PDB file of N, CA and C in Angstrom:
ATOM      1  N   ALA A   1       0.772  -1.107  -0.067  1.00 44.00           N
ATOM      2  CA  ALA A   1      -0.032   0.080   0.096  1.00 44.00           C
ATOM      3  C   ALA A   1       0.729   1.241  -0.027  1.00 44.00           C
ATOM      4  N   VAL A   2       0.498   2.212  -0.642  1.00 47.00           N
ATOM      5  CA  VAL A   2       1.156   3.471  -0.689  1.00 47.00           C
ATOM      6  C   VAL A   2       0.657   4.313   0.506  1.00 47.00           C
ATOM      7  N   VAL A   3       1.385   4.977   1.266  1.00 46.00           N
ATOM      8  CA  VAL A   3       1.067   5.818   2.247  1.00 46.00           C
ATOM      9  C   VAL A   3       1.162   7.191   1.654  1.00 46.00           C
ATOM     10  N   SER A   4      -0.188   7.951   1.385  1.00 51.00           N
ATOM     11  CA  SER A   4      -0.124   9.270   0.701  1.00 51.00           C
ATOM     12  C   SER A   4      -0.007  10.436   1.739  1.00 51.00           C
ATOM     13  N   THR A   5      -0.604  10.206   2.860  1.00 54.00           N
ATOM     14  CA  THR A   5      -0.499  11.391   3.816  1.00 54.00           C
ATOM     15  C   THR A   5      -0.256  10.767   5.252  1.00 54.00           C
ATOM     16  N   GLN A   6       0.227  11.624   6.183  1.00 55.00           N
ATOM     17  CA  GLN A   6       0.332  11.182   7.453  1.00 55.00           C
ATOM     18  C   GLN A   6      -0.923  10.525   8.115  1.00 55.00           C
ATOM     19  N   GLY A   7      -2.082  11.113   7.870  1.00 53.00           N
ATOM     20  CA  GLY A   7      -3.252  10.666   8.458  1.00 53.00           C
ATOM     21  C   GLY A   7      -3.710   9.239   7.988  1.00 53.00           C
ATOM     22  N   THR A   8      -3.616   9.310   6.569  1.00 58.00           N
ATOM     23  CA  THR A   8      -3.868   7.823   6.077  1.00 58.00           C
ATOM     24  C   THR A   8      -2.766   6.925   6.398  1.00 58.00           C
ATOM     25  N   GLY A   9      -1.566   7.292   6.458  1.00 62.00           N
ATOM     26  CA  GLY A   9      -0.501   6.466   6.922  1.00 62.00           C
ATOM     27  C   GLY A   9      -0.673   5.798   8.406  1.00 62.00           C
ATOM     28  N   SER A  10      -1.115   6.848   9.335  1.00 65.00           N
ATOM     29  CA  SER A  10      -1.386   6.279  10.593  1.00 65.00           C
ATOM     30  C   SER A  10      -2.628   5.254  10.636  1.00 65.00           C
ATOM     31  N   PHE A  11      -3.696   5.550   9.853  1.00 66.00           N
ATOM     32  CA  PHE A  11      -4.647   4.626   9.677  1.00 66.00           C
ATOM     33  C   PHE A  11      -4.337   3.331   9.197  1.00 66.00           C
ATOM     34  N   LYS A  12      -3.400   3.301   8.196  1.00 68.00           N
ATOM     35  CA  LYS A  12      -3.203   2.032   7.581  1.00 68.00           C
ATOM     36  C   LYS A  12      -2.185   1.301   8.544  1.00 68.00           C
ATOM     37  N   LEU A  13      -1.297   1.998   9.375  1.00 71.00           N
ATOM     38  CA  LEU A  13      -0.436   1.268  10.125  1.00 71.00           C
ATOM     39  C   LEU A  13      -1.075   0.779  11.411  1.00 71.00           C
ATOM     40  N   PHE A  14      -2.197   1.510  11.818  1.00 74.00           N
ATOM     41  CA  PHE A  14      -2.944   1.020  12.945  1.00 74.00           C
ATOM     42  C   PHE A  14      -3.704  -0.068  12.538  1.00 74.00           C
ATOM     43  N   ASN A  15      -4.164  -0.488  11.362  1.00 78.00           N
ATOM     44  CA  ASN A  15      -4.948  -1.484  10.877  1.00 78.00           C
ATOM     45  C   ASN A  15      -4.116  -2.581  10.405  1.00 78.00           C
ATOM     46  N   LEU A  16      -2.677  -2.598  10.453  1.00 82.00           N
ATOM     47  CA  LEU A  16      -1.830  -3.741  10.069  1.00 82.00           C
ATOM     48  C   LEU A  16      -1.499  -4.551  11.296  1.00 82.00           C
ATOM     49  N   ILE A  17      -1.842  -5.705  11.203  1.00 85.00           N
ATOM     50  CA  ILE A  17      -1.642  -6.721  12.224  1.00 85.00           C
ATOM     51  C   ILE A  17      -0.883  -7.857  12.016  1.00 85.00           C
ATOM     52  N   ARG A  18      -0.009  -8.349  12.942  1.00 87.00           N
ATOM     53  CA  ARG A  18       0.903  -9.416  12.852  1.00 87.00           C
ATOM     54  C   ARG A  18       0.145 -10.816  13.051  1.00 87.00           C
ATOM     55  N   THR A  19       0.368 -11.693  12.208  1.00 88.00           N
ATOM     56  CA  THR A  19      -0.218 -12.916  12.411  1.00 88.00           C
ATOM     57  C   THR A  19       0.745 -14.047  12.290  1.00 88.00           C
ATOM     58  N   LYS A  20       0.600 -15.231  12.529  1.00 91.00           N
ATOM     59  CA  LYS A  20       1.600 -16.380  12.512  1.00 91.00           C
ATOM     60  C   LYS A  20       2.321 -16.394  11.132  1.00 91.00           C
ATOM     61  N   GLY A  21       1.343 -16.107   9.978  1.00 89.00           N
ATOM     62  CA  GLY A  21       2.048 -16.184   8.742  1.00 89.00           C
ATOM     63  C   GLY A  21       2.712 -14.931   8.185  1.00 89.00           C
ATOM     64  N   GLY A  22       2.688 -13.911   9.030  1.00 89.00           N
ATOM     65  CA  GLY A  22       3.311 -12.531   8.732  1.00 89.00           C
ATOM     66  C   GLY A  22       2.347 -11.360   9.076  1.00 89.00           C
ATOM     67  N   TRP A  23       2.178 -10.377   8.065  1.00 86.00           N
ATOM     68  CA  TRP A  23       1.315  -9.330   8.309  1.00 86.00           C
ATOM     69  C   TRP A  23       0.050  -9.404   7.463  1.00 86.00           C
ATOM     70  N   LYS A  24      -1.088  -8.761   8.063  1.00 83.00           N
ATOM     71  CA  LYS A  24      -2.341  -8.692   7.208  1.00 83.00           C
ATOM     72  C   LYS A  24      -2.959  -7.496   7.654  1.00 83.00           C
ATOM     73  N   TRP A  25      -3.947  -7.115   6.928  1.00 81.00           N
ATOM     74  CA  TRP A  25      -4.858  -5.896   7.020  1.00 81.00           C
ATOM     75  C   TRP A  25      -6.035  -6.376   8.014  1.00 81.00           C
ATOM     76  N   ARG A  26      -6.133  -5.540   8.989  1.00 81.00           N
ATOM     77  CA  ARG A  26      -7.372  -5.776   9.986  1.00 81.00           C
ATOM     78  C   ARG A  26      -8.636  -5.294   9.211  1.00 81.00           C
ATOM     79  N   ILE A  27      -8.517  -4.543   8.189  1.00 81.00           N
ATOM     80  CA  ILE A  27      -9.677  -4.128   7.464  1.00 81.00           C
ATOM     81  C   ILE A  27      -9.513  -4.530   6.043  1.00 81.00           C
ATOM     82  N   ASN A  28     -10.602  -4.527   5.328  1.00 82.00           N
ATOM     83  CA  ASN A  28     -10.558  -4.837   3.981  1.00 82.00           C
ATOM     84  C   ASN A  28     -10.335  -3.648   3.012  1.00 82.00           C
ATOM     85  N   LEU A  29      -9.043  -3.351   2.720  1.00 79.00           N
ATOM     86  CA  LEU A  29      -8.565  -2.221   1.898  1.00 79.00           C
ATOM     87  C   LEU A  29      -9.102  -2.351   0.486  1.00 79.00           C
ATOM     88  N   PRO A  30      -9.036  -3.515  -0.135  1.00 85.00           N
ATOM     89  CA  PRO A  30      -9.564  -3.598  -1.457  1.00 85.00           C
ATOM     90  C   PRO A  30     -11.092  -3.322  -1.588  1.00 85.00           C
ATOM     91  N   ALA A  31     -11.962  -3.600  -0.624  1.00 88.00           N
ATOM     92  CA  ALA A  31     -13.230  -3.313  -0.631  1.00 88.00           C
ATOM     93  C   ALA A  31     -13.371  -1.784  -0.352  1.00 88.00           C
ATOM     94  N   ILE A  32     -12.636  -1.177   0.383  1.00 84.00           N
ATOM     95  CA  ILE A  32     -12.658   0.201   0.532  1.00 84.00           C
ATOM     96  C   ILE A  32     -12.336   0.922  -0.649  1.00 84.00           C
ATOM     97  N   SER A  33     -11.119   0.606  -1.316  1.00 86.00           N
ATOM     98  CA  SER A  33     -10.736   1.038  -2.477  1.00 86.00           C
ATOM     99  C   SER A  33     -11.754   0.948  -3.725  1.00 86.00           C
ATOM    100  N   ASP A  34     -12.421  -0.174  -3.739  1.00 90.00           N
ATOM    101  CA  ASP A  34     -13.311  -0.346  -4.820  1.00 90.00           C
ATOM    102  C   ASP A  34     -14.530   0.461  -4.544  1.00 90.00           C
ATOM    103  N   HIS A  35     -14.994   0.884  -3.364  1.00 87.00           N
ATOM    104  CA  HIS A  35     -16.214   1.607  -3.100  1.00 87.00           C
ATOM    105  C   HIS A  35     -15.879   2.959  -2.513  1.00 87.00           C
ATOM    106  N   ILE A  36     -14.722   3.552  -2.760  1.00 84.00           N
ATOM    107  CA  ILE A  36     -14.538   4.789  -2.121  1.00 84.00           C
ATOM    108  C   ILE A  36     -15.528   5.781  -2.439  1.00 84.00           C
ATOM    109  N   ALA A  37     -16.005   5.877  -3.711  1.00 84.00           N
ATOM    110  CA  ALA A  37     -17.002   6.893  -4.143  1.00 84.00           C
ATOM    111  C   ALA A  37     -18.164   6.792  -3.353  1.00 84.00           C
ATOM    112  N   ASP A  38     -18.677   5.621  -2.977  1.00 82.00           N
ATOM    113  CA  ASP A  38     -19.899   5.413  -2.139  1.00 82.00           C
ATOM    114  C   ASP A  38     -19.704   5.858  -0.777  1.00 82.00           C
ATOM    115  N   ILE A  39     -18.431   5.532  -0.182  1.00 78.00           N
ATOM    116  CA  ILE A  39     -18.135   5.869   1.126  1.00 78.00           C
ATOM    117  C   ILE A  39     -18.059   7.372   1.185  1.00 78.00           C
ATOM    118  N   ARG A  40     -17.359   8.027   0.333  1.00 75.00           N
ATOM    119  CA  ARG A  40     -17.166   9.471   0.403  1.00 75.00           C
ATOM    120  C   ARG A  40     -18.541  10.229   0.031  1.00 75.00           C
ATOM    121  N   GLY A  41     -19.357   9.671  -0.656  1.00 73.00           N
ATOM    122  CA  GLY A  41     -20.781  10.251  -1.030  1.00 73.00           C
ATOM    123  C   GLY A  41     -21.697  10.406  -0.011  1.00 73.00           C
ATOM    124  N   TYR A  42     -22.639  11.171  -0.041  1.00 66.00           N
ATOM    125  CA  TYR A  42     -23.779  11.430   0.726  1.00 66.00           C
ATOM    126  C   TYR A  42     -24.920  10.752   0.069  1.00 66.00           C
ATOM    127  N   PRO A  43     -25.838  10.117   0.725  1.00 70.00           N
ATOM    128  CA  PRO A  43     -27.044   9.514   0.158  1.00 70.00           C
ATOM    129  C   PRO A  43     -27.916  10.739  -0.255  1.00 70.00           C
ATOM    130  N   THR A  44     -28.764  10.508  -1.236  1.00 71.00           N
ATOM    131  CA  THR A  44     -29.614  11.609  -1.743  1.00 71.00           C
ATOM    132  C   THR A  44     -31.019  11.211  -1.592  1.00 71.00           C
ATOM    133  N   ASP A  45     -31.212   9.921  -1.168  1.00 80.00           N
ATOM    134  CA  ASP A  45     -32.760   9.493  -1.148  1.00 80.00           C
ATOM    135  C   ASP A  45     -33.170   9.332   0.179  1.00 80.00           C
ATOM    136  N   VAL A  46     -32.744  10.087   1.115  1.00 83.00           N
ATOM    137  CA  VAL A  46     -33.096   9.907   2.553  1.00 83.00           C
ATOM    138  C   VAL A  46     -33.591  11.269   3.184  1.00 83.00           C
ATOM    139  N   LYS A  47     -34.591  11.070   4.107  1.00 90.00           N
ATOM    140  CA  LYS A  47     -35.124  12.408   4.775  1.00 90.00           C
ATOM    141  C   LYS A  47     -34.118  12.903   5.677  1.00 90.00           C
ATOM    142  N   PRO A  48     -34.161  14.096   5.988  1.00 92.00           N
ATOM    143  CA  PRO A  48     -33.193  14.715   6.997  1.00 92.00           C
ATOM    144  C   PRO A  48     -33.599  14.290   8.458  1.00 92.00           C
ATOM    145  N   SER A  49     -32.637  13.993   9.089  1.00 93.00           N
ATOM    146  CA  SER A  49     -32.670  13.842  10.571  1.00 93.00           C
ATOM    147  C   SER A  49     -32.547  15.043  11.427  1.00 93.00           C
ATOM    148  N   HIS A  50     -33.390  15.252  12.397  1.00 96.00           N
ATOM    149  CA  HIS A  50     -33.341  16.428  13.317  1.00 96.00           C
ATOM    150  C   HIS A  50     -32.738  16.088  14.598  1.00 96.00           C
ATOM    151  N   ILE A  51     -32.099  14.943  14.712  1.00 96.00           N
ATOM    152  CA  ILE A  51     -31.479  14.572  16.123  1.00 96.00           C
ATOM    153  C   ILE A  51     -30.098  15.281  16.031  1.00 96.00           C
ATOM    154  N   PRO A  52     -29.791  15.908  17.143  1.00 97.00           N
ATOM    155  CA  PRO A  52     -28.486  16.650  17.281  1.00 97.00           C
ATOM    156  C   PRO A  52     -27.310  15.754  16.902  1.00 97.00           C
ATOM    157  N   THR A  53     -26.509  16.219  15.982  1.00 97.00           N
ATOM    158  CA  THR A  53     -25.479  15.465  15.317  1.00 97.00           C
ATOM    159  C   THR A  53     -24.104  16.288  15.287  1.00 97.00           C
ATOM    160  N   LEU A  54     -23.134  15.605  15.813  1.00 97.00           N
ATOM    161  CA  LEU A  54     -21.800  16.285  15.922  1.00 97.00           C
ATOM    162  C   LEU A  54     -20.909  15.752  14.711  1.00 97.00           C
ATOM    163  N   PHE A  55     -20.199  16.676  14.074  1.00 96.00           N
ATOM    164  CA  PHE A  55     -19.270  16.266  13.008  1.00 96.00           C
ATOM    165  C   PHE A  55     -17.903  16.886  13.348  1.00 96.00           C
ATOM    166  N   PRO A  56     -17.211  16.168  14.172  1.00 96.00           N
ATOM    167  CA  PRO A  56     -15.908  16.690  14.376  1.00 96.00           C
ATOM    168  C   PRO A  56     -14.966  16.411  13.047  1.00 96.00           C
ATOM    169  N   TYR A  57     -14.140  17.341  12.658  1.00 95.00           N
ATOM    170  CA  TYR A  57     -13.419  17.148  11.511  1.00 95.00           C
ATOM    171  C   TYR A  57     -12.044  17.685  11.626  1.00 95.00           C
ATOM    172  N   GLY A  58     -11.004  17.078  11.030  1.00 94.00           N
ATOM    173  CA  GLY A  58      -9.682  17.606  11.159  1.00 94.00           C
ATOM    174  C   GLY A  58      -9.414  18.738  10.277  1.00 94.00           C
ATOM    175  N   GLY A  59      -8.658  19.783  10.902  1.00 93.00           N
ATOM    176  CA  GLY A  59      -8.354  21.025  10.222  1.00 93.00           C
ATOM    177  C   GLY A  59      -7.430  20.807   9.112  1.00 93.00           C
ATOM    178  N   ARG A  60      -6.625  19.672   9.043  1.00 92.00           N
ATOM    179  CA  ARG A  60      -5.705  19.330   8.027  1.00 92.00           C
ATOM    180  C   ARG A  60      -6.268  18.462   7.065  1.00 92.00           C
ATOM    181  N   SER A  61      -7.517  18.065   7.143  1.00 90.00           N
ATOM    182  CA  SER A  61      -8.226  17.123   6.233  1.00 90.00           C
ATOM    183  C   SER A  61      -8.801  17.986   5.157  1.00 90.00           C
ATOM    184  N   ASP A  62      -9.004  17.390   3.822  1.00 88.00           N
ATOM    185  CA  ASP A  62      -9.583  18.043   2.779  1.00 88.00           C
ATOM    186  C   ASP A  62     -10.829  17.468   2.680  1.00 88.00           C
ATOM    187  N   TYR A  63     -11.440  16.430   3.535  1.00 85.00           N
ATOM    188  CA  TYR A  63     -12.707  15.813   3.340  1.00 85.00           C
ATOM    189  C   TYR A  63     -13.820  16.834   3.524  1.00 85.00           C
ATOM    190  N   MET A  64     -13.794  17.564   4.583  1.00 88.00           N
ATOM    191  CA  MET A  64     -15.199  18.361   4.792  1.00 88.00           C
ATOM    192  C   MET A  64     -14.889  19.735   4.110  1.00 88.00           C
ATOM    193  N   THR A  65     -15.307  19.584   2.652  1.00 89.00           N
ATOM    194  CA  THR A  65     -15.367  20.799   1.863  1.00 89.00           C
ATOM    195  C   THR A  65     -16.566  21.688   2.130  1.00 89.00           C
ATOM    196  N   PRO A  66     -16.700  22.793   1.716  1.00 90.00           N
ATOM    197  CA  PRO A  66     -17.872  23.574   1.925  1.00 90.00           C
ATOM    198  C   PRO A  66     -19.113  22.826   1.327  1.00 90.00           C
ATOM    199  N   ALA A  67     -19.036  22.119   0.261  1.00 89.00           N
ATOM    200  CA  ALA A  67     -20.067  21.489  -0.391  1.00 89.00           C
ATOM    201  C   ALA A  67     -20.493  20.342   0.405  1.00 89.00           C
ATOM    202  N   ARG A  68     -19.530  19.573   1.041  1.00 88.00           N
ATOM    203  CA  ARG A  68     -19.948  18.437   1.950  1.00 88.00           C
ATOM    204  C   ARG A  68     -20.670  19.017   3.144  1.00 88.00           C
ATOM    205  N   VAL A  69     -20.081  20.076   3.704  1.00 90.00           N
ATOM    206  CA  VAL A  69     -20.847  20.735   4.890  1.00 90.00           C
ATOM    207  C   VAL A  69     -22.214  21.099   4.632  1.00 90.00           C
ATOM    208  N   GLN A  70     -22.378  21.545   3.372  1.00 91.00           N
ATOM    209  CA  GLN A  70     -23.728  22.104   3.083  1.00 91.00           C
ATOM    210  C   GLN A  70     -24.646  20.881   2.894  1.00 91.00           C
ATOM    211  N   GLU A  71     -24.123  19.860   2.271  1.00 88.00           N
ATOM    212  CA  GLU A  71     -24.878  18.565   2.142  1.00 88.00           C
ATOM    213  C   GLU A  71     -25.248  17.812   3.524  1.00 88.00           C
ATOM    214  N   ALA A  72     -24.179  17.903   4.362  1.00 90.00           N
ATOM    215  CA  ALA A  72     -24.411  17.411   5.728  1.00 90.00           C
ATOM    216  C   ALA A  72     -25.515  18.162   6.456  1.00 90.00           C
ATOM    217  N   ARG A  73     -25.428  19.382   6.357  1.00 93.00           N
ATOM    218  CA  ARG A  73     -26.425  20.394   7.066  1.00 93.00           C
ATOM    219  C   ARG A  73     -27.863  20.141   6.336  1.00 93.00           C
ATOM    220  N   ARG A  74     -27.941  19.776   5.179  1.00 90.00           N
ATOM    221  CA  ARG A  74     -29.171  19.392   4.619  1.00 90.00           C
ATOM    222  C   ARG A  74     -29.696  18.155   5.190  1.00 90.00           C
ATOM    223  N   LEU A  75     -28.920  17.143   5.380  1.00 90.00           N
ATOM    224  CA  LEU A  75     -29.435  15.947   5.883  1.00 90.00           C
ATOM    225  C   LEU A  75     -29.500  15.899   7.424  1.00 90.00           C
ATOM    226  N   PHE A  76     -28.647  16.759   8.092  1.00 94.00           N
ATOM    227  CA  PHE A  76     -28.800  16.891   9.588  1.00 94.00           C
ATOM    228  C   PHE A  76     -28.792  18.324   9.996  1.00 94.00           C
ATOM    229  N   PRO A  77     -30.026  18.876   9.759  1.00 96.00           N
ATOM    230  CA  PRO A  77     -30.269  20.408  10.021  1.00 96.00           C
ATOM    231  C   PRO A  77     -29.879  20.778  11.484  1.00 96.00           C
ATOM    232  N   ASN A  78     -29.818  19.861  12.379  1.00 96.00           N
ATOM    233  CA  ASN A  78     -29.525  20.186  13.852  1.00 96.00           C
ATOM    234  C   ASN A  78     -28.248  19.745  14.142  1.00 96.00           C
ATOM    235  N   SER A  79     -27.071  20.031  13.204  1.00 96.00           N
ATOM    236  CA  SER A  79     -25.704  19.588  13.367  1.00 96.00           C
ATOM    237  C   SER A  79     -24.870  20.602  13.903  1.00 96.00           C
ATOM    238  N   THR A  80     -23.713  20.130  14.472  1.00 97.00           N
ATOM    239  CA  THR A  80     -22.718  20.987  14.845  1.00 97.00           C
ATOM    240  C   THR A  80     -21.395  20.514  14.394  1.00 97.00           C
ATOM    241  N   PHE A  81     -20.733  21.420  13.612  1.00 96.00           N
ATOM    242  CA  PHE A  81     -19.457  21.132  12.957  1.00 96.00           C
ATOM    243  C   PHE A  81     -18.318  21.755  13.946  1.00 96.00           C
ATOM    244  N   VAL A  82     -17.261  20.833  14.307  1.00 96.00           N
ATOM    245  CA  VAL A  82     -16.099  21.271  15.048  1.00 96.00           C
ATOM    246  C   VAL A  82     -14.956  20.883  14.296  1.00 96.00           C
ATOM    247  N   GLU A  83     -14.038  21.895  14.131  1.00 96.00           N
ATOM    248  CA  GLU A  83     -12.884  21.567  13.537  1.00 96.00           C
ATOM    249  C   GLU A  83     -11.796  21.443  14.675  1.00 96.00           C
ATOM    250  N   ILE A  84     -11.055  20.194  14.459  1.00 96.00           N
ATOM    251  CA  ILE A  84     -10.071  19.793  15.364  1.00 96.00           C
ATOM    252  C   ILE A  84      -8.719  20.262  14.640  1.00 96.00           C
ATOM    253  N   PRO A  85      -8.049  21.257  15.255  1.00 94.00           N
ATOM    254  CA  PRO A  85      -6.721  21.747  14.640  1.00 94.00           C
ATOM    255  C   PRO A  85      -5.699  20.597  14.754  1.00 94.00           C
ATOM    256  N   ASP A  86      -4.874  20.684  13.877  1.00 92.00           N
ATOM    257  CA  ASP A  86      -3.750  19.829  13.792  1.00 92.00           C
ATOM    258  C   ASP A  86      -4.044  18.390  13.650  1.00 92.00           C
ATOM    259  N   ALA A  87      -5.317  18.060  13.060  1.00 93.00           N
ATOM    260  CA  ALA A  87      -5.610  16.721  12.934  1.00 93.00           C
ATOM    261  C   ALA A  87      -6.056  16.487  11.359  1.00 93.00           C
ATOM    262  N   GLY A  88      -5.748  15.339  10.907  1.00 89.00           N
ATOM    263  CA  GLY A  88      -6.052  15.013   9.534  1.00 89.00           C
ATOM    264  C   GLY A  88      -7.506  14.321   9.526  1.00 89.00           C
ATOM    265  N   HIS A  89      -7.754  13.533   8.538  1.00 85.00           N
ATOM    266  CA  HIS A  89      -9.128  12.852   8.389  1.00 85.00           C
ATOM    267  C   HIS A  89      -9.323  11.889   9.538  1.00 85.00           C
ATOM    268  N   ILE A  90      -8.223  11.274  10.232  1.00 87.00           N
ATOM    269  CA  ILE A  90      -8.532  10.383  11.285  1.00 87.00           C
ATOM    270  C   ILE A  90      -8.368  11.047  12.608  1.00 87.00           C
ATOM    271  N   VAL A  91      -9.336  11.880  12.842  1.00 92.00           N
ATOM    272  CA  VAL A  91      -9.389  12.855  14.076  1.00 92.00           C
ATOM    273  C   VAL A  91      -8.965  12.203  15.405  1.00 92.00           C
ATOM    274  N   HIS A  92      -9.544  11.100  15.653  1.00 91.00           N
ATOM    275  CA  HIS A  92      -9.546  10.293  16.975  1.00 91.00           C
ATOM    276  C   HIS A  92      -8.200   9.872  17.184  1.00 91.00           C
ATOM    277  N   MET A  93      -7.511   9.630  16.050  1.00 87.00           N
ATOM    278  CA  MET A  93      -6.002   9.151  16.220  1.00 87.00           C
ATOM    279  C   MET A  93      -4.900  10.271  16.174  1.00 87.00           C
ATOM    280  N   ASP A  94      -5.291  11.303  15.506  1.00 90.00           N
ATOM    281  CA  ASP A  94      -4.357  12.443  15.433  1.00 90.00           C
ATOM    282  C   ASP A  94      -4.473  13.403  16.770  1.00 90.00           C
ATOM    283  N   GLN A  95      -5.576  13.554  17.197  1.00 93.00           N
ATOM    284  CA  GLN A  95      -5.842  14.455  18.384  1.00 93.00           C
ATOM    285  C   GLN A  95      -6.755  13.789  19.411  1.00 93.00           C
ATOM    286  N   PRO A  96      -6.400  12.595  19.970  1.00 93.00           N
ATOM    287  CA  PRO A  96      -7.349  11.858  20.823  1.00 93.00           C
ATOM    288  C   PRO A  96      -7.888  12.638  21.899  1.00 93.00           C
ATOM    289  N   GLU A  97      -7.188  13.339  22.647  1.00 95.00           N
ATOM    290  CA  GLU A  97      -7.710  14.174  23.782  1.00 95.00           C
ATOM    291  C   GLU A  97      -8.703  15.210  23.441  1.00 95.00           C
ATOM    292  N   LEU A  98      -8.320  15.910  22.315  1.00 96.00           N
ATOM    293  CA  LEU A  98      -9.233  16.986  21.918  1.00 96.00           C
ATOM    294  C   LEU A  98     -10.533  16.460  21.312  1.00 96.00           C
ATOM    295  N   PHE A  99     -10.376  15.255  20.600  1.00 96.00           N
ATOM    296  CA  PHE A  99     -11.508  14.549  20.090  1.00 96.00           C
ATOM    297  C   PHE A  99     -12.359  14.131  21.249  1.00 96.00           C
ATOM    298  N   TYR A 100     -11.903  13.587  22.271  1.00 96.00           N
ATOM    299  CA  TYR A 100     -12.521  13.069  23.362  1.00 96.00           C
ATOM    300  C   TYR A 100     -13.305  14.243  24.122  1.00 96.00           C
ATOM    301  N   THR A 101     -12.626  15.348  24.351  1.00 97.00           N
ATOM    302  CA  THR A 101     -13.249  16.450  24.972  1.00 97.00           C
ATOM    303  C   THR A 101     -14.363  17.079  24.024  1.00 97.00           C
ATOM    304  N   THR A 102     -14.072  17.103  22.816  1.00 97.00           N
ATOM    305  CA  THR A 102     -15.216  17.637  21.880  1.00 97.00           C
ATOM    306  C   THR A 102     -16.577  16.705  21.951  1.00 97.00           C
ATOM    307  N   VAL A 103     -16.287  15.421  21.850  1.00 97.00           N
ATOM    308  CA  VAL A 103     -17.398  14.421  21.889  1.00 97.00           C
ATOM    309  C   VAL A 103     -18.110  14.617  23.286  1.00 97.00           C
ATOM    310  N   ARG A 104     -17.246  14.579  24.213  1.00 97.00           N
ATOM    311  CA  ARG A 104     -17.857  14.696  25.712  1.00 97.00           C
ATOM    312  C   ARG A 104     -18.751  15.883  25.857  1.00 97.00           C
ATOM    313  N   ASP A 105     -18.143  16.980  25.472  1.00 97.00           N
ATOM    314  CA  ASP A 105     -18.840  18.185  25.616  1.00 97.00           C
ATOM    315  C   ASP A 105     -20.269  18.330  25.018  1.00 97.00           C
ATOM    316  N   PHE A 106     -20.150  17.695  23.733  1.00 97.00           N
ATOM    317  CA  PHE A 106     -21.530  17.737  22.963  1.00 97.00           C
ATOM    318  C   PHE A 106     -22.524  16.893  23.589  1.00 97.00           C
ATOM    319  N   LEU A 107     -21.959  15.641  24.037  1.00 97.00           N
ATOM    320  CA  LEU A 107     -22.833  14.812  24.700  1.00 97.00           C
ATOM    321  C   LEU A 107     -23.445  15.302  25.916  1.00 97.00           C
ATOM    322  N   MET A 108     -22.693  16.160  26.675  1.00 97.00           N
ATOM    323  CA  MET A 108     -23.163  16.750  27.994  1.00 97.00           C
ATOM    324  C   MET A 108     -24.357  17.552  27.639  1.00 97.00           C
ATOM    325  N   VAL A 109     -24.255  18.263  26.495  1.00 96.00           N
ATOM    326  CA  VAL A 109     -25.355  19.234  26.236  1.00 96.00           C
ATOM    327  C   VAL A 109     -26.519  18.577  25.610  1.00 96.00           C
ATOM    328  N   HIS A 110     -26.251  17.591  24.629  1.00 95.00           N
ATOM    329  CA  HIS A 110     -27.190  16.982  23.787  1.00 95.00           C
ATOM    330  C   HIS A 110     -27.495  15.482  24.144  1.00 95.00           C
ATOM    331  N   GLY A 111     -26.830  14.944  25.086  1.00 80.00           N
ATOM    332  CA  GLY A 111     -26.856  13.334  25.455  1.00 80.00           C
ATOM    333  C   GLY A 111     -27.932  13.139  26.287  1.00 80.00           C
TER     334      GLY A 111
END
């Protein structure tokens, strides 16, 4: 596998496990690769959910573009977006304490 960014590299290394026969992926990377468009896309045929929803996202990630935020707000009108600085796409691995605090604070209000 090619490690393209520090965030995806951390994700891949976290999911690489040692077995008796050597190394293997904990996750199914070929399936993820084959369906990345579906994974990254938003469903278009669902009704909006009005449940309070938290979207913590990494400040160094290019995933939460303005268009994705707009679509997520359409699907989750009662949503909160929190940028986690110095984190890539795998926020909970890059900034675990700040991620935990963000989720905890959100749940204290909305939980």
